[in-house]
Amino acid sequence: MEYIIRFINPKRIIIITNHQNFNPALSKSFDNKITFLDEDKLVDGLSLQSIQNKISTRNKDCIKRAGFDLFGFIFSFKENKIFLRHNYLLNG
C-alpha cells in the first residue's frame, strides 16, 4: 500500500473485501485515504455466500471461483455506477 500511495498518489483508495479484513489502523496510517467496503453489502441480495450456494448446486468444484464471480456481478450492476468511475484495489 505504501508504494501505491507514494508513486501513484491517489486521492482515495477503496478496498472491497470481507468485513473481517477491515483495518481502520491502515486507513489512519495513510491519512484516511483508504476506505473499506463490505463485499456482501454492496448489492442487495448478492453476497459471497449466495454465489457459493448457487455454484454448489451446479458444480462443487467451482466454489473456489465464487469470489471472482462476486466481483464480476458487483461491477456489472448499473446502479453501482460509482465503481465504474474510479480505479480500485480489490482484495477478495
One Martini backbone bead per residue (centre of mass of N, CA, C, O) as a GRO file, in nm:
protein
   92
    1MET     BB    1   0.057   0.064  -0.019
    2GLU     BB    2   0.289   0.262  -0.002
    3TYR     BB    3   0.354   0.262  -0.316
    4ILE     BB    4   0.088   0.365  -0.415
    5ILE     BB    5   0.096   0.634  -0.268
    6ARG     BB    6   0.375   0.735  -0.363
    7PHE     BB    7   0.349   0.687  -0.695
    8ILE     BB    8   0.033   0.765  -0.748
    9ASN     BB    9  -0.135   0.949  -0.559
   10PRO     BB   10  -0.414   0.907  -0.446
   11LYS     BB   11  -0.708   1.029  -0.315
   12ARG     BB   12  -0.834   0.729  -0.324
   13ILE     BB   13  -0.902   0.409  -0.156
   14ILE     BB   14  -1.084   0.114  -0.242
   15ILE     BB   15  -1.172  -0.170  -0.043
   16ILE     BB   16  -1.297  -0.480  -0.140
   17THR     BB   17  -1.426  -0.679   0.134
   18ASN     BB   18  -1.428  -0.843   0.400
   19HIS     BB   19  -1.505  -0.730   0.713
   20GLN     BB   20  -1.258  -0.887   0.850
   21ASN     BB   21  -1.040  -0.694   0.677
   22PHE     BB   22  -1.065  -0.455   0.828
   23ASN     BB   23  -0.836  -0.148   0.866
   24PRO     BB   24  -0.820   0.138   1.036
   25ALA     BB   25  -0.513   0.175   1.080
   26LEU     BB   26  -0.440   0.191   0.782
   27SER     BB   27  -0.602   0.440   0.713
   28LYS     BB   28  -0.466   0.633   0.919
   29SER     BB   29  -0.167   0.593   0.808
   30PHE     BB   30  -0.307   0.733   0.521
   31ASP     BB   31  -0.500   0.980   0.578
   32ASN     BB   32  -0.779   0.841   0.500
   33LYS     BB   33  -0.759   0.713   0.190
   34ILE     BB   34  -0.890   0.455   0.310
   35THR     BB   35  -1.160   0.240   0.206
   36PHE     BB   36  -1.403   0.017   0.331
   37LEU     BB   37  -1.592  -0.249   0.173
   38ASP     BB   38  -1.858  -0.462   0.186
   39GLU     BB   39  -1.914  -0.721  -0.031
   40ASP     BB   40  -2.212  -0.803   0.105
   41LYS     BB   41  -2.335  -0.472   0.075
   42LEU     BB   42  -2.356  -0.357  -0.227
   43VAL     BB   43  -2.580  -0.579  -0.307
   44ASP     BB   44  -2.878  -0.682  -0.287
   45GLY     BB   45  -2.855  -1.034  -0.236
   46LEU     BB   46  -2.533  -1.012  -0.266
   47SER     BB   47  -2.302  -1.279  -0.200
   48LEU     BB   48  -2.074  -1.506  -0.145
   49GLN     BB   49  -2.273  -1.719  -0.037
   50SER     BB   50  -2.480  -1.706  -0.272
   51ILE     BB   51  -2.280  -1.798  -0.488
   52GLN     BB   52  -2.190  -2.064  -0.361
   53ASN     BB   53  -2.470  -2.194  -0.356
   54LYS     BB   54  -2.520  -2.189  -0.662
   55ILE     BB   55  -2.268  -2.345  -0.751
   56SER     BB   56  -2.315  -2.609  -0.577
   57THR     BB   57  -2.566  -2.702  -0.757
   58ARG     BB   58  -2.365  -2.756  -1.014
   59ASN     BB   59  -2.035  -2.717  -0.906
   60LYS     BB   60  -1.822  -2.778  -0.647
   61ASP     BB   61  -1.539  -2.717  -0.793
   62CYS     BB   62  -1.622  -2.386  -0.832
   63ILE     BB   63  -1.623  -2.234  -0.554
   64LYS     BB   64  -1.344  -2.081  -0.565
   65ARG     BB   65  -1.473  -1.859  -0.787
   66ALA     BB   66  -1.683  -1.677  -0.634
   67GLY     BB   67  -1.525  -1.412  -0.595
   68PHE     BB   68  -1.498  -1.345  -0.892
   69ASP     BB   69  -1.802  -1.340  -0.951
   70LEU     BB   70  -1.885  -1.123  -0.752
   71PHE     BB   71  -1.726  -0.888  -0.887
   72GLY     BB   72  -1.867  -0.909  -1.157
   73PHE     BB   73  -2.152  -0.843  -1.052
   74ILE     BB   74  -2.099  -0.574  -0.918
   75PHE     BB   75  -1.985  -0.429  -1.189
   76SER     BB   76  -2.263  -0.480  -1.360
   77PHE     BB   77  -2.419  -0.282  -1.197
   78LYS     BB   78  -2.566   0.021  -1.268
   79GLU     BB   79  -2.621   0.132  -0.967
   80ASN     BB   80  -2.282   0.118  -0.950
   81LYS     BB   81  -2.131   0.363  -1.102
   82ILE     BB   82  -1.899   0.450  -0.914
   83PHE     BB   83  -1.707   0.205  -0.992
   84LEU     BB   84  -1.659   0.309  -1.300
   85ARG     BB   85  -1.495   0.595  -1.210
   86HIS     BB   86  -1.280   0.409  -1.067
   87ASN     BB   87  -1.001   0.293  -0.901
   88TYR     BB   88  -0.916  -0.036  -0.768
   89LEU     BB   89  -0.847  -0.228  -0.488
   90LEU     BB   90  -0.866  -0.577  -0.475
   91ASN     BB   91  -0.991  -0.795  -0.206
   92GLY     BB   92  -1.086  -1.155  -0.191
   0.00000   0.00000   0.00000
